[in-house]
mmCIF file of C-alpha atoms in Angstrom:
data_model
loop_
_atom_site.group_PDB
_atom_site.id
_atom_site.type_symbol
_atom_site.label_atom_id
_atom_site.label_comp_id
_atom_site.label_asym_id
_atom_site.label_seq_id
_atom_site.Cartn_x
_atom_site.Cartn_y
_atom_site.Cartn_z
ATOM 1 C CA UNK A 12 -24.194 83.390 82.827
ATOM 2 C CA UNK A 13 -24.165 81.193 79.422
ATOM 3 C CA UNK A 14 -20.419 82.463 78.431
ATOM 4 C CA UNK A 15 -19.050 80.888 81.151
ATOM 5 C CA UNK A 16 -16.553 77.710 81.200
ATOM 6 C CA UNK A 17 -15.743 75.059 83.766
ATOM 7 C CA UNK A 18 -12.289 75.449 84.741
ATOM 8 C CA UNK A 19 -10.230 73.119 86.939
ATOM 9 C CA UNK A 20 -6.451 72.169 87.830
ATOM 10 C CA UNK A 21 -5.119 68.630 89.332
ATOM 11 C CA UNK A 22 -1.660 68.021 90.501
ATOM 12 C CA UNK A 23 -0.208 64.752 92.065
ATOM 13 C CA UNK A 24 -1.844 66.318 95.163
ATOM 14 C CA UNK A 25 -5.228 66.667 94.117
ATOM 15 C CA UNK A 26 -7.486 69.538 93.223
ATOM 16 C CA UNK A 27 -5.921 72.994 93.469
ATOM 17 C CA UNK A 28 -8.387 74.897 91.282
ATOM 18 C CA UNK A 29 -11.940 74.522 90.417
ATOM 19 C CA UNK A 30 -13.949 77.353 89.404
ATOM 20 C CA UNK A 31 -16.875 78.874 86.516
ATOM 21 C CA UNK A 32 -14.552 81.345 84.888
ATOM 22 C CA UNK A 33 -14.768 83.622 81.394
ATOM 23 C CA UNK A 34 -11.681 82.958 79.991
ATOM 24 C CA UNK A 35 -8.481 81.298 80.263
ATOM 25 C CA UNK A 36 -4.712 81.709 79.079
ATOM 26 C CA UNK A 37 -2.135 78.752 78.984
ATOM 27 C CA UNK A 38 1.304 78.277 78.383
ATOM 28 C CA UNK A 39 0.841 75.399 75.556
ATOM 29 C CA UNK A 40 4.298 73.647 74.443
ATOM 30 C CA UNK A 41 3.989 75.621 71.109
ATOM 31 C CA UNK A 42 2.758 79.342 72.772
ATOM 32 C CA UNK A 43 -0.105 80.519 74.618
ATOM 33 C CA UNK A 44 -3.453 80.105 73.547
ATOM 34 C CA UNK A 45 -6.617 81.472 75.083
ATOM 35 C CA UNK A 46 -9.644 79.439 75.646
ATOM 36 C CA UNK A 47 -13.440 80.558 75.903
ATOM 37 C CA UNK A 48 -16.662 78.489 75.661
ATOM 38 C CA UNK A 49 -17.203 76.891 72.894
ATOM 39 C CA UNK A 50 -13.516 76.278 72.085
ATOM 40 C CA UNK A 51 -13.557 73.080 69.795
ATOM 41 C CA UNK A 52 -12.026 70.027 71.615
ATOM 42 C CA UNK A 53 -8.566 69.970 71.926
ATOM 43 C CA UNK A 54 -5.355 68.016 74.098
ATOM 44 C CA UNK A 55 -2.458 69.774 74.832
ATOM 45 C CA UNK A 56 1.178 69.853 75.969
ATOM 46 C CA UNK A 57 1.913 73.051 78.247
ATOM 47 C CA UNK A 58 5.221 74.198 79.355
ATOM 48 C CA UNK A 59 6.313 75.988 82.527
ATOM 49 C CA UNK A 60 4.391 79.125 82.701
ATOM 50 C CA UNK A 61 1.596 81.136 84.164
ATOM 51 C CA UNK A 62 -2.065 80.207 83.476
ATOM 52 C CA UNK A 63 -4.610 83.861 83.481
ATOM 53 C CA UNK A 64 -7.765 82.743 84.640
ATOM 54 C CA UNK A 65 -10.179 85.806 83.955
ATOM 55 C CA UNK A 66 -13.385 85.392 86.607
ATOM 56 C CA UNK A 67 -16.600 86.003 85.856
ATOM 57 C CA UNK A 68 -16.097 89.572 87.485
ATOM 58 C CA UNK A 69 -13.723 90.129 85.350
ATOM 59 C CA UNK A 70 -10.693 89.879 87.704
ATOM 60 C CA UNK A 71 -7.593 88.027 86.967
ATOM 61 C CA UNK A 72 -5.974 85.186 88.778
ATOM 62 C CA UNK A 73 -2.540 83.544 88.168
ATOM 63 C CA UNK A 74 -1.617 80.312 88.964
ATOM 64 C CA UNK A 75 1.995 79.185 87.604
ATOM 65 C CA UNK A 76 2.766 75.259 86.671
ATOM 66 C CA UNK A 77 5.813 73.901 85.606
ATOM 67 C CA UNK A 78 4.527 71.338 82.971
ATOM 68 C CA UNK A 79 1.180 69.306 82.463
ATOM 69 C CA UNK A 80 -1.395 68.641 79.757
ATOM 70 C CA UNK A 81 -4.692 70.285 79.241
ATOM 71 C CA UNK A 82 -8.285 68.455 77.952
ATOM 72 C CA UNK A 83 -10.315 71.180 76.368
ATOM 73 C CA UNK A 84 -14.708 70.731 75.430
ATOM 74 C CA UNK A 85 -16.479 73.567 74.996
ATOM 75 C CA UNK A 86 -17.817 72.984 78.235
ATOM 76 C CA UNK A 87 -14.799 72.539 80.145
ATOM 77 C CA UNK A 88 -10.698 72.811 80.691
ATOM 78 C CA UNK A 89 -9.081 70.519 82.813
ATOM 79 C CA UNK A 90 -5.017 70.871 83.852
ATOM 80 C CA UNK A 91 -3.096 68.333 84.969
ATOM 81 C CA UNK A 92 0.501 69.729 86.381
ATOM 82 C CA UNK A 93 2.999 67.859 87.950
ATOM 83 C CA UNK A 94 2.965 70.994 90.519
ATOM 84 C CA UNK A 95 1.126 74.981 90.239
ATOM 85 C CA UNK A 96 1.624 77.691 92.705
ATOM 86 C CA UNK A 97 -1.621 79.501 93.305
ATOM 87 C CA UNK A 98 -0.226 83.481 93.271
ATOM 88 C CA UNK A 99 -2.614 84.220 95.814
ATOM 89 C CA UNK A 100 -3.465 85.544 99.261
ATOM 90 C CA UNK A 101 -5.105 87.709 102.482
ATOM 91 C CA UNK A 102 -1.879 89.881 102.658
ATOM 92 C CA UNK A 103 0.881 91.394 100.392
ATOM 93 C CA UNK A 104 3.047 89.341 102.518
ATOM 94 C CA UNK A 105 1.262 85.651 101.444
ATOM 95 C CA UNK A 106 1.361 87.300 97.956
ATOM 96 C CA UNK A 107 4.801 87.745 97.645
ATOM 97 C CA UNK A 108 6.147 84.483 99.306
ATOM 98 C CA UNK A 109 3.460 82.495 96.723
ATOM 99 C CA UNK A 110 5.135 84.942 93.984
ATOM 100 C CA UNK A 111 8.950 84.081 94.868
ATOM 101 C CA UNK A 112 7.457 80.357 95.401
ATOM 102 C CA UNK A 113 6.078 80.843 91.596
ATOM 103 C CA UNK A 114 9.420 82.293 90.554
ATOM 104 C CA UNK A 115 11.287 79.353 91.500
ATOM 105 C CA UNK A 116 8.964 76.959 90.304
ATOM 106 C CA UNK A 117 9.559 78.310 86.611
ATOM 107 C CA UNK A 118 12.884 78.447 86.928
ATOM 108 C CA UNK A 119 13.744 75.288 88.143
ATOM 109 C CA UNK A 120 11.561 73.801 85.227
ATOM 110 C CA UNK A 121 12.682 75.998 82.312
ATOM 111 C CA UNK A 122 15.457 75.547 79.728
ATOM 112 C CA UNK A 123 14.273 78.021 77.822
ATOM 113 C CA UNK A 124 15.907 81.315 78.648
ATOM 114 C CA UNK A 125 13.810 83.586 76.437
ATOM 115 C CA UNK A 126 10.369 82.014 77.709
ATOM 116 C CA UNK A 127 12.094 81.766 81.229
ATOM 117 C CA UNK A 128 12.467 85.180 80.805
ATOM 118 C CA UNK A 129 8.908 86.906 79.941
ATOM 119 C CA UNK A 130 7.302 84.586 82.131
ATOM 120 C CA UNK A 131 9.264 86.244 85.226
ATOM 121 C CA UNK A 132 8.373 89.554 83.479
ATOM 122 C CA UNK A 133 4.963 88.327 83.899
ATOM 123 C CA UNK A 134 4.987 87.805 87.245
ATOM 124 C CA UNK A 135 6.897 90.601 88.135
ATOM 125 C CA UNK A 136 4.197 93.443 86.311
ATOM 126 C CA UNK A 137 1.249 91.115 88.105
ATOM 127 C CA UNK A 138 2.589 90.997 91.516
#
């Protein structure tokens, strides 16, 4: 599939994410953006928030981060996050501990009460 973008996430703890995906959303320090292949080069500030990762079969995935910097090529998008939460899982029940795990990761990393607040309203119509 030529539309298709490397995608990858680092935290202090390594690799969390690496993937060929479609598209991708992310909480930049001055709003979301949305990045496909071919986006022109770009560094960027992101706030606490959730990053939509749209797979190649279409499906979303949400992994939240409560701060980092992202290196965009049109080949590739790297994150590095001082800590994500993967909103993942086998089970509704590994679902909604990584949600409430996400939940608390925003909050504890937000100052921003309006952003604080449709980021949980996010998470609350994904999960």
């Amino acid at each position: 599939m030529d539309d298709l973008i490397n995608f990858e996430i680092i935290t202090p703890l390594g690799l969390i994410y690496k993937d060929q995906i479609k598209s991708v959303t992310l909480p930049g320090s001055e709003g979301e953006f949305g990045v496909l292949k071919g986006h022109a080069c770009l560094i960027s500030s992101l706030k606490s928030g959730i990053i939509d990762i749209e797979k190649k079969d279409l499906n979303h995935e949400l992994i939240a981060i409560n701060e980092g910097y992202s290196e965009i090529n049109e080949t590739k998008v790297c994150v590095l996050a001082k800590d994500a939460i993967w909103i993942s899982g086998d089970n509704q029940s590994e679902i909604e501990k990584n949600l409430t795990k996400a939940k608390e990761l925003i909050k504890s990393a937000s100052s921003d009460n309006a952003a604080l607040a449709a980021t949980l309203s996010k998470l609350d119509n994904k999960g």
